[in-house]
Short mmCIF file of C-alpha atoms and ligand atoms in Angstrom, two decimals:
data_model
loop_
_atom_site.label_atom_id
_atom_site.label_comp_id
_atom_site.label_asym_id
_atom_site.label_seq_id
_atom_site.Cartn_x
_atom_site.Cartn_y
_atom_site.Cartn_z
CA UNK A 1 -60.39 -96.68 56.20
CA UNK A 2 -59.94 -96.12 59.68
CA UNK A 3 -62.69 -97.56 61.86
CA UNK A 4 -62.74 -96.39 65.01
CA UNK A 5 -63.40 -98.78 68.18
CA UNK A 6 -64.90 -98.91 71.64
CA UNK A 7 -65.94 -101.40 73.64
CA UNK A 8 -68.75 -100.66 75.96
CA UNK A 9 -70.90 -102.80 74.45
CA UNK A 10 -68.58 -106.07 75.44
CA UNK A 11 -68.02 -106.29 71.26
CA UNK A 12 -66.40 -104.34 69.01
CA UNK A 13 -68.23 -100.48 68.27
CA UNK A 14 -67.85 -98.85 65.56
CA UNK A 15 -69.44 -95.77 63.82
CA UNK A 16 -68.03 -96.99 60.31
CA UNK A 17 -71.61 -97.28 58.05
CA UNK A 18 -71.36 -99.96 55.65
CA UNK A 19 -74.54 -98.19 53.77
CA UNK A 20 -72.52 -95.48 52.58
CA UNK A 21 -71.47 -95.27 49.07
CA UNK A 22 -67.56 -95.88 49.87
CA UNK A 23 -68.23 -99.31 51.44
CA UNK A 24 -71.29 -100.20 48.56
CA UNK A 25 -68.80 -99.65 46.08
CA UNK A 26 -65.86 -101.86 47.29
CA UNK A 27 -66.83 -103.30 50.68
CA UNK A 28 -64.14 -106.21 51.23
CA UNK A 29 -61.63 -104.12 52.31
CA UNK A 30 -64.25 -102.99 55.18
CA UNK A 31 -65.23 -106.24 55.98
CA UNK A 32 -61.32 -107.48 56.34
CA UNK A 33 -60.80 -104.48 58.73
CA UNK A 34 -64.07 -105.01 60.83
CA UNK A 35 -63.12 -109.17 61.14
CA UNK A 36 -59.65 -108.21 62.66
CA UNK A 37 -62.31 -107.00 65.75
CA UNK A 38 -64.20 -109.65 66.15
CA UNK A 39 -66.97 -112.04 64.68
CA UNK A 40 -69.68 -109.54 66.41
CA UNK A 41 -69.77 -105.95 66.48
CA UNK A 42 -71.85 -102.71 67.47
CA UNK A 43 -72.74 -100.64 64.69
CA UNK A 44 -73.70 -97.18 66.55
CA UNK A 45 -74.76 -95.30 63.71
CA UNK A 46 -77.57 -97.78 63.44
CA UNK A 47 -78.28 -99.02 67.03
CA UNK A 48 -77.47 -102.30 65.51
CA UNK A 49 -75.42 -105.31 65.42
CA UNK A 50 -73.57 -106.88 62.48
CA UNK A 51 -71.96 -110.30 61.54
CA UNK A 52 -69.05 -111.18 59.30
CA UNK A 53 -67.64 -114.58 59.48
CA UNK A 54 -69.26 -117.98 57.93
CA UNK A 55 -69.86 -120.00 60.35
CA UNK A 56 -71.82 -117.12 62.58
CA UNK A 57 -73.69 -116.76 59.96
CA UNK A 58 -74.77 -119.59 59.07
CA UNK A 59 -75.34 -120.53 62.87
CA UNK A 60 -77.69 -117.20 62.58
CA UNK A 61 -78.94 -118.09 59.70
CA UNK A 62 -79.82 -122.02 60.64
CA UNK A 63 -81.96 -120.38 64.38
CA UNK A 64 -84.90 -118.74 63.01
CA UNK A 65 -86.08 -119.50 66.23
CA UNK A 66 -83.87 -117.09 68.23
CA UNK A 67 -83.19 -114.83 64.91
CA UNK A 68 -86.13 -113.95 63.32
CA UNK A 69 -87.04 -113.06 59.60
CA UNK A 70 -90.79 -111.64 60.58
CA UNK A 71 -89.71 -108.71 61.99
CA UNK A 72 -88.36 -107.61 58.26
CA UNK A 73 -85.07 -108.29 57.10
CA UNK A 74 -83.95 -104.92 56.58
CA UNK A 75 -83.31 -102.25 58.95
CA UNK A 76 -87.06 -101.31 59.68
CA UNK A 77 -87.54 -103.08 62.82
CA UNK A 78 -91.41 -104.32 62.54
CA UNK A 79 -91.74 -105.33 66.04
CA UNK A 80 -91.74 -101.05 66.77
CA UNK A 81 -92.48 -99.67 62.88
CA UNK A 82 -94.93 -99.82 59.98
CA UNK A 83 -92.69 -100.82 56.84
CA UNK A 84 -92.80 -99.25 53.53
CA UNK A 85 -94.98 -101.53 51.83
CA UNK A 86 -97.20 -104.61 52.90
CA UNK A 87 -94.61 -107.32 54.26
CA UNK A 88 -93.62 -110.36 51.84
CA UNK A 89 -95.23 -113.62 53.15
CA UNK A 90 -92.24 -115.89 52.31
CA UNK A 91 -89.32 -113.49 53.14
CA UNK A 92 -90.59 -111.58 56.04
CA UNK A 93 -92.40 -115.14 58.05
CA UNK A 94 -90.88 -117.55 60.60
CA UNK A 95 -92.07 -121.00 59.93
CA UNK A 96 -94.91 -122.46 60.37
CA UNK A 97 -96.35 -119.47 58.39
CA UNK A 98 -93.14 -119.80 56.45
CA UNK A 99 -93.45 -123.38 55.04
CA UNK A 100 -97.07 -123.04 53.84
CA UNK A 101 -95.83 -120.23 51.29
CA UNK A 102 -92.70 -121.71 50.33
CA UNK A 103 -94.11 -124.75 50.00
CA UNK A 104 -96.41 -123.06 46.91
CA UNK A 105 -93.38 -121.76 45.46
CA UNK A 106 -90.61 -124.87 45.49
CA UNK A 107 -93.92 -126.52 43.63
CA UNK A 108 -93.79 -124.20 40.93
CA UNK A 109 -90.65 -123.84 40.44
CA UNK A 110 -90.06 -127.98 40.50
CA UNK A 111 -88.51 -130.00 37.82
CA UNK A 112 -91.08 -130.18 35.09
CA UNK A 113 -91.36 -126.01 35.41
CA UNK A 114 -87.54 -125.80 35.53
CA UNK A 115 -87.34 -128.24 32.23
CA UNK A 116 -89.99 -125.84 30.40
CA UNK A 117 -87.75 -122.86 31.51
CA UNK A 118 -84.59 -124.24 30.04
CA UNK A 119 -86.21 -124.92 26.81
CA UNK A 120 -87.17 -121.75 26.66
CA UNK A 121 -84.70 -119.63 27.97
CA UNK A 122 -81.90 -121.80 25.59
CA UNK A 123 -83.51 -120.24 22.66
CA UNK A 124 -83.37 -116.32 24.52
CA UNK A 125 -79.80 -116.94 24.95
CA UNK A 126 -78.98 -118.26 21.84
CA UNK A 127 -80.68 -115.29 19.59
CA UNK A 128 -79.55 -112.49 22.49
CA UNK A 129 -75.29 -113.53 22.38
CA UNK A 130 -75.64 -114.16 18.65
CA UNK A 131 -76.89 -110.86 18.02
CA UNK A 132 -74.27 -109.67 20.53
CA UNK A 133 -71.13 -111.12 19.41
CA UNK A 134 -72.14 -109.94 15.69
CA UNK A 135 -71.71 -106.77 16.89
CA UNK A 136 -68.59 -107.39 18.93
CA UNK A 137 -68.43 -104.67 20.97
CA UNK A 138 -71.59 -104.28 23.55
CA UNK A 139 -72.54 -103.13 27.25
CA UNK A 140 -72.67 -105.76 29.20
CA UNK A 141 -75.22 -104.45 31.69
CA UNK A 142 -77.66 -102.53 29.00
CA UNK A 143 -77.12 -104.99 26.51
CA UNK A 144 -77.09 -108.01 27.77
CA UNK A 145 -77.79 -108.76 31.86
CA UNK A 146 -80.40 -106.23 31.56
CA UNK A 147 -82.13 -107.49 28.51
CA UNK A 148 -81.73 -111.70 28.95
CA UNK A 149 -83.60 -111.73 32.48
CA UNK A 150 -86.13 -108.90 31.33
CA UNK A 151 -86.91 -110.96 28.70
CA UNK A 152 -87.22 -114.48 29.96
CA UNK A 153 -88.34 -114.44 33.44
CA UNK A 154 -91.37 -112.25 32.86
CA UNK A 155 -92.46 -114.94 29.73
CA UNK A 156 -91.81 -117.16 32.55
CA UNK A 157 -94.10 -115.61 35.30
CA UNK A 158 -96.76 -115.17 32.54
CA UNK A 159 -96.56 -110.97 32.67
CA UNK A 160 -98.24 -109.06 29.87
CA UNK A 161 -95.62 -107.71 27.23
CA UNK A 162 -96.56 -103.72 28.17
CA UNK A 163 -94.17 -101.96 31.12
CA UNK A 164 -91.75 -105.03 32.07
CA UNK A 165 -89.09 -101.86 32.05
CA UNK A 166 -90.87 -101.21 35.55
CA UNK A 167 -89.47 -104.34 36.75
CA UNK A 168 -85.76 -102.85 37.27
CA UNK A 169 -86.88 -99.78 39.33
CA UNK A 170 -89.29 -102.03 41.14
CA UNK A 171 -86.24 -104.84 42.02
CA UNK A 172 -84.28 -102.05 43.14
CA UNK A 173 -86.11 -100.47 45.71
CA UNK A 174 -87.17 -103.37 47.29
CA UNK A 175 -83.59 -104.39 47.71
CA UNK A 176 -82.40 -100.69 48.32
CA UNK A 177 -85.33 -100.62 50.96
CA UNK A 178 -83.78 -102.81 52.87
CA UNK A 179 -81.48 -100.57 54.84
CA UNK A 180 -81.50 -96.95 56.85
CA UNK A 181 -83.69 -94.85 54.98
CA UNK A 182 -80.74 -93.41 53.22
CA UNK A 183 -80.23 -91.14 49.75
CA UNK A 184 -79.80 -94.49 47.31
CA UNK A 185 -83.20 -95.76 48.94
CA UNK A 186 -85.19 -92.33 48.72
CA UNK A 187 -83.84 -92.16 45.02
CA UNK A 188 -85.06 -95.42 44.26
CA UNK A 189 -88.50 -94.72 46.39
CA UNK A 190 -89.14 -91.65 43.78
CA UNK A 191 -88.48 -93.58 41.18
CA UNK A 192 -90.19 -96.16 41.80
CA UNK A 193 -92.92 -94.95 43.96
CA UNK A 194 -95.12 -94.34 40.51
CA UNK A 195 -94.85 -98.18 39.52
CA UNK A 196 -95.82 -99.87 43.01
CA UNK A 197 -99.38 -99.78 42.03
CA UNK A 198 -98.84 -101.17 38.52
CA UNK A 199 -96.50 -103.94 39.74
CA UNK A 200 -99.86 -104.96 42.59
CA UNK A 201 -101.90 -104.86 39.07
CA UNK A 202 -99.81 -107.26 37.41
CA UNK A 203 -99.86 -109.81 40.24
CA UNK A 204 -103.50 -110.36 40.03
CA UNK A 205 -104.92 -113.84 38.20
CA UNK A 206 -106.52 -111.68 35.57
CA UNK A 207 -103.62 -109.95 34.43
CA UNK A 208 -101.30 -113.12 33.94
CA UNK A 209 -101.38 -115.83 30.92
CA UNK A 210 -102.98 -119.12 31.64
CA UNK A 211 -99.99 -121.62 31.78
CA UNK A 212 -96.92 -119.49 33.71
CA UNK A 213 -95.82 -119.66 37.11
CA UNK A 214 -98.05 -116.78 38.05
CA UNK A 215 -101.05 -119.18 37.04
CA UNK A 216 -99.28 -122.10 38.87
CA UNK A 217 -99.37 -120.06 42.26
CA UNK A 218 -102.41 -119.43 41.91
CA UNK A 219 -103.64 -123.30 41.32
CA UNK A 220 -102.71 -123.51 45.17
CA UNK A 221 -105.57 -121.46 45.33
CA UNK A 222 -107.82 -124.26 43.99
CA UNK A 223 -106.12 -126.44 46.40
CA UNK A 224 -107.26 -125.06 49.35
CA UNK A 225 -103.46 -123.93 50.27
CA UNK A 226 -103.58 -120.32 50.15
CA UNK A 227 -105.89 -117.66 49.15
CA UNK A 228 -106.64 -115.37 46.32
CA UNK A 229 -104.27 -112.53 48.08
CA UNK A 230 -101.78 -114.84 48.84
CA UNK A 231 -101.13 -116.02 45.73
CA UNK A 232 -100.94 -112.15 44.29
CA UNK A 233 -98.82 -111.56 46.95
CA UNK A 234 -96.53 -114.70 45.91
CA UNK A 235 -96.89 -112.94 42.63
CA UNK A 236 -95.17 -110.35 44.03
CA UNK A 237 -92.68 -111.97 45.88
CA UNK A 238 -91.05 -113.55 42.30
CA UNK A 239 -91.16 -110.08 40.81
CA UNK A 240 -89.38 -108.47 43.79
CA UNK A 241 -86.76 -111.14 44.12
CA UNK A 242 -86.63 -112.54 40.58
CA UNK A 243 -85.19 -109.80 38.30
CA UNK A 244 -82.50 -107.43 39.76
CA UNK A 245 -80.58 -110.33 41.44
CA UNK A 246 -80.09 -112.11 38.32
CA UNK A 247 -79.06 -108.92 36.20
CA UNK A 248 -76.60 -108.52 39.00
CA UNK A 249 -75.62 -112.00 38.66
CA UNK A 250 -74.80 -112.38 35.01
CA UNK A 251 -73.18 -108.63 35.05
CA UNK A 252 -71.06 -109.93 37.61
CA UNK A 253 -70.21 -113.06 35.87
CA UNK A 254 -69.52 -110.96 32.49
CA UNK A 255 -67.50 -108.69 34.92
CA UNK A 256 -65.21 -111.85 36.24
CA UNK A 257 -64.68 -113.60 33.25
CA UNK A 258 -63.16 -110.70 31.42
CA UNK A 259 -61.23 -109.32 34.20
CA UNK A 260 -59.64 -112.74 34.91
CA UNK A 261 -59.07 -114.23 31.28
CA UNK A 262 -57.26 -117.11 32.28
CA UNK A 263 -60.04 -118.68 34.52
CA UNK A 264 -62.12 -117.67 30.67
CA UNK A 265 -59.76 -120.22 29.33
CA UNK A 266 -60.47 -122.42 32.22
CA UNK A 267 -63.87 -122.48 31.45
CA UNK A 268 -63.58 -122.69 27.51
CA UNK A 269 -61.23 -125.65 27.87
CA UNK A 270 -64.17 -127.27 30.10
CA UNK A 271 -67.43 -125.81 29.86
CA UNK A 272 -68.82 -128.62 32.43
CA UNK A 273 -67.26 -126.17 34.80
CA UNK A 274 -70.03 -123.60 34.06
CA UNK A 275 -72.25 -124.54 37.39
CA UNK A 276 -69.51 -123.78 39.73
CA UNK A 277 -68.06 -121.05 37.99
CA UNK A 278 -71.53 -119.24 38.43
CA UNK A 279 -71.36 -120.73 42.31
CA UNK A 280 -67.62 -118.98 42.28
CA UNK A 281 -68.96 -115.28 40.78
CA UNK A 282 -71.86 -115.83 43.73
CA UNK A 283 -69.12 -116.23 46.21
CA UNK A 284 -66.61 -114.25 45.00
CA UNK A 285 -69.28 -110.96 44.14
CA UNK A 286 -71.91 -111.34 46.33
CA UNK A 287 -75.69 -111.75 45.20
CA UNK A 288 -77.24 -109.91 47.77
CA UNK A 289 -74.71 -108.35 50.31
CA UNK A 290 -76.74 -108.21 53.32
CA UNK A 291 -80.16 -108.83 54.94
CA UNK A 292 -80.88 -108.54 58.53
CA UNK A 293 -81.91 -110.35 61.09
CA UNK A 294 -84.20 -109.30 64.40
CA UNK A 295 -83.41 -111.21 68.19
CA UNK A 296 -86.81 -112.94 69.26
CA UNK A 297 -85.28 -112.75 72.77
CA UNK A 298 -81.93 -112.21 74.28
CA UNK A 299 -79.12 -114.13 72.71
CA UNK A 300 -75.80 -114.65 73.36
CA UNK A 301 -73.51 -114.50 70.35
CA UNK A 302 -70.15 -115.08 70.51
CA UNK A 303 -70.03 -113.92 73.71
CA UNK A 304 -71.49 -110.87 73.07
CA UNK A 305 -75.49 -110.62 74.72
CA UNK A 306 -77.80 -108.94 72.66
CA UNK A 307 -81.22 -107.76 73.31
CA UNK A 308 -84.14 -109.05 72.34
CA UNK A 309 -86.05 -107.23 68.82
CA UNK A 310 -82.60 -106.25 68.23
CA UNK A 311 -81.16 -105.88 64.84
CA UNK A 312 -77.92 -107.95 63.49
CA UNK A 313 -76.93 -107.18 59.73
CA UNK A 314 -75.88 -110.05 58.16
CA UNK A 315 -72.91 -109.88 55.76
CA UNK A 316 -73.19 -112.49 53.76
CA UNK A 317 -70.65 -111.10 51.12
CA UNK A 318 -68.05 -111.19 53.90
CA UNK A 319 -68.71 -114.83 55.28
CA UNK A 320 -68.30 -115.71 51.44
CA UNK A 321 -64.46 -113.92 51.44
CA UNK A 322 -63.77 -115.18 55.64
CA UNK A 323 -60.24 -116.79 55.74
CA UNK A 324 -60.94 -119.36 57.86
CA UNK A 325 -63.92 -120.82 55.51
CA UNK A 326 -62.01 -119.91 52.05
CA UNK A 327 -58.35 -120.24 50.91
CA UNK A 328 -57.19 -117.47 49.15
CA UNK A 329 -60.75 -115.85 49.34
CA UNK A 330 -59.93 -112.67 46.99
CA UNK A 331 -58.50 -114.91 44.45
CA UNK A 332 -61.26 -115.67 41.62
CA UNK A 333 -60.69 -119.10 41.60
CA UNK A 334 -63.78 -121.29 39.53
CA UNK A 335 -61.96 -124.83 40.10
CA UNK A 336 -62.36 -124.09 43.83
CA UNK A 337 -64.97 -126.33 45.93
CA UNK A 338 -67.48 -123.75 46.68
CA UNK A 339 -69.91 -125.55 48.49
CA UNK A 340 -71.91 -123.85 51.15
CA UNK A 341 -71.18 -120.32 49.74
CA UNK A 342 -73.90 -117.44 50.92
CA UNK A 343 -74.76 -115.94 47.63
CA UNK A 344 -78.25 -117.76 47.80
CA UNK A 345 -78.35 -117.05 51.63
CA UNK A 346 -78.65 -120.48 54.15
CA UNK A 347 -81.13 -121.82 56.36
CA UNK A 348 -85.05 -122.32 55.62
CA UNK A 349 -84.89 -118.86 53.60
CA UNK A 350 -82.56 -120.15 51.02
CA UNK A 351 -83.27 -118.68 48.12
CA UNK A 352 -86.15 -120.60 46.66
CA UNK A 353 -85.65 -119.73 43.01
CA UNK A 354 -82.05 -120.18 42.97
CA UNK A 355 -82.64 -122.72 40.17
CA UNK A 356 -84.03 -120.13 37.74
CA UNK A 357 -81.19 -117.62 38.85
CA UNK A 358 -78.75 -120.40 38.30
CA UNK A 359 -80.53 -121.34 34.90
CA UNK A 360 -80.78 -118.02 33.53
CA UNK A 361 -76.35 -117.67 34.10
CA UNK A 362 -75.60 -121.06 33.22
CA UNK A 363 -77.40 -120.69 29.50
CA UNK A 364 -75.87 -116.93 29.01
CA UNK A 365 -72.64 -118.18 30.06
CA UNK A 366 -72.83 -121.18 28.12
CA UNK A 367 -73.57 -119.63 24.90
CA UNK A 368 -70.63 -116.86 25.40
CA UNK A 369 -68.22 -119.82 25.62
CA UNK A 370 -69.58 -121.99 22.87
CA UNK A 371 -69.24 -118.29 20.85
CA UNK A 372 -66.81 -116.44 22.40
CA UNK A 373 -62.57 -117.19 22.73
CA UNK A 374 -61.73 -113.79 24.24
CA UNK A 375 -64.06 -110.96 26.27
CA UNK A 376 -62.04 -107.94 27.05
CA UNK A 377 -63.26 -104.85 29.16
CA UNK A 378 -63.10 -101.48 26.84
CA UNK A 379 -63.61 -98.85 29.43
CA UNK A 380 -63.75 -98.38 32.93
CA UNK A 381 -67.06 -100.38 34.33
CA UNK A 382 -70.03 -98.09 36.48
CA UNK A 383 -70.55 -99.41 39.85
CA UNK A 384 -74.50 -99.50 40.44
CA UNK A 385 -74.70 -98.89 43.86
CA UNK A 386 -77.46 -100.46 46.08
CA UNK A 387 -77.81 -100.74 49.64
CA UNK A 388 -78.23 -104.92 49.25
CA UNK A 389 -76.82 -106.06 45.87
CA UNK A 390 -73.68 -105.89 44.29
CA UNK A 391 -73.67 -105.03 40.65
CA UNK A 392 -72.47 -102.97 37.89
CA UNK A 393 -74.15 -99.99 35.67
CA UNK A 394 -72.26 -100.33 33.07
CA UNK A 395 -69.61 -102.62 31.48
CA UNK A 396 -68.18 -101.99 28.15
CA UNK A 397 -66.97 -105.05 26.37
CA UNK A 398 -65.27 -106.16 23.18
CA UNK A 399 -65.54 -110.21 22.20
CA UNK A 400 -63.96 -111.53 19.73
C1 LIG B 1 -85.82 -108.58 48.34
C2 LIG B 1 -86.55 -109.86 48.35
C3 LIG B 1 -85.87 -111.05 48.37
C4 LIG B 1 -86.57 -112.23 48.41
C5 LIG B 1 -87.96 -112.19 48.45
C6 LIG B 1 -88.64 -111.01 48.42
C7 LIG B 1 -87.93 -109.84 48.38
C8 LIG B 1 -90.13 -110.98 48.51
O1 LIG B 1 -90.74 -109.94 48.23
O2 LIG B 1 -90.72 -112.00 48.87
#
């Protein structure tokens, strides 16, 4: 790559599009390039601004004050457009709004809920890698990170059995949509477009069971917390967020562990090491790549002043592979201390179901190493290209 610099902007310009297939498909390269500029930079294609290393991040991250999530955290700048659909009321708020909603949601996904979950998503992944390793050889995507989330989260959320298939399109358009308008988003927009209304129908109190989280949001309805669109919009807000990012997630896992067999062996030797080996695949492959942040009012970064209702891409996926925050950051490494990693985001919009995501890994890796000595890659994997998450099409896989 070659990216091309000015500086009229007092920080590093650049045309180079990180949106574009090229830099989807293997972006650390970019990222490594763009640092050696400087923590800020211009991105003219976009009219915006973008951030690489940790600790800017997470200084951006941690001032919701000065950089805002209610604007929209993709590209669409709300404070001049209309978005493509209604905005989320957790993701797309600045506290106080903010608190009220994820307040609902850290209730029902506390302990007691998270101690139902891992009952029953031990028995998913228990049945789902037996049947798997029986067979020996398997896609990891289709087979297995598509299937174990599919299965268990919607049980979870309390979704009727009919058209759950819709939830993949769904997850990734709303993380595609998140970006320029661009050919992967339009794709996913056609594709999806047909589902939006049946995804609104299953986030109403009618449509889910009587004892899943979908119920439990809407309890705060009872309480006097939120109200009866609210909680369908909550709804929504689990089944946007809730299923693509952990298919990603356990892909990517599958993905490391067979194309680094000795830290397999590292694991199979200890499985205790299973939490922060998943906190090690979040680091090393990303969750989601980027969101965006808008300026409330002018702000001075890094030197740099930038405009108020201004964009600034964050890169989370490069903070999690900076240098000066990791040693040996390309190096899969699951011994490493990994604290503080960006895979689940920082500040007050921290991922707020993290402890399914983690859950739903931690049992499917789990049962692979209680069943599994050796997972080797059979053909060349499918990138899955998305303008937000990192993850894989297809992975073909023998275990023996
Ligand atoms: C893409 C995304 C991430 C997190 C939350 C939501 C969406 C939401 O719809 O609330």
């Amino acid at each position: 790559m070659n990216i091309q610099i000015t500086s009229d902007k007092y920080c590093p310009v650049t045309d180079w599009d990180p949106f574009s297939d090229e830099a989807l498909a293997d972006p650390f390269s970019f990222y490594e390039e763009l640092r050696a500029h400087g923590p800020v930079v211009y991105l003219s294609r976009y009219a915006c601004w973008a951030v690489l290393d940790f600790l800017v991040i997470t200084d951006v991250l941690n001032n919701w004050q000065d950089y805002s999530s209610a604007d929209g955290v993709g590209l669409e700048n709300y404070h001049k457009e209309k978005g493509w659909r209604p905005k989320s009321i957790i993701l797309e708020v600045d506290p106080p709004d903010h608190d009220k909603t994820r307040r609902v949601l850290t209730r029902v996904l506390s302990r007691p809920a998270m101690e139902k979950m891992r009952r029953d998503f031990a028995i998913g992944a228990e049945k789902l890698v037996s049947e798997l390793v029986a067979r020996k050889t398997f896609d990891g995507v289709a087979d297995l990170a598509e299937v174990y989330p599919l299965k268990v989260f919607p049980d979870a959320v309390g979704l009727n059995k009919e058209g759950r298939e819709n939830l993949l399109p769904y997850g990734s358009l709303v993380f595609n949509a998140t970006c320029p308008h661009n050919q992967l988003f339009e794709n996913a927009f056609k594709e999806a477009e047909p589902i939006i209304e049946w995804i609104m129908s299953q986030c109403s109190r009618e449509a889910l069971t009587k004892d899943g989280l979908g119920a439990h949001i809407y309890a705060a309805v009872e309480q006097g917390v939120v109200n009866e669109d609210e909680a369908g919009m909550l709804v929504r807000s689990l089944l946007s967020a809730g299923v693509d990012t952990t298919v990603n997630g356990i892909g990517n896992a599958l993905h490391c562990f067979a194309k680094f067999p000795d830290q397999w062996q590292i694991l199979k030797n200890d499985p205790s090491l299973a939490r922060t080996a998943i906190d090690e695949v979040l680091r090393f492959e990303g969750g989601v790549m980027s969101f965006f942040r808008t300026t409330n009012k002018d702000v001075e970064l890094c030197g740099t002043t930038i405009p108020a209702h201004e964009k600034i891409l964050i890169l989370f996926s490069a903070g999690d592979r900076d240098p000066k925050k990791w040693q040996d950051p390309d190096k899969f490494d699951i011994t490493r201390n990994t604290k503080g990693h960006l895979g689940f985001g920082a500040g007050v919009h921290t991922c707020v179901g993290q402890m399914v995501a983690r859950l739903e890994m931690e049992l499917v890796l789990a049962e692979l190493v209680r069943q599994v000595d050796h997972i080797e890659i059979t053909a060349d994997p499918v990138r899955k290209l998305n303008n937000s998450l990192r993850g894989l099409a297809s992975l073909p896989l023998r275990v023996s």
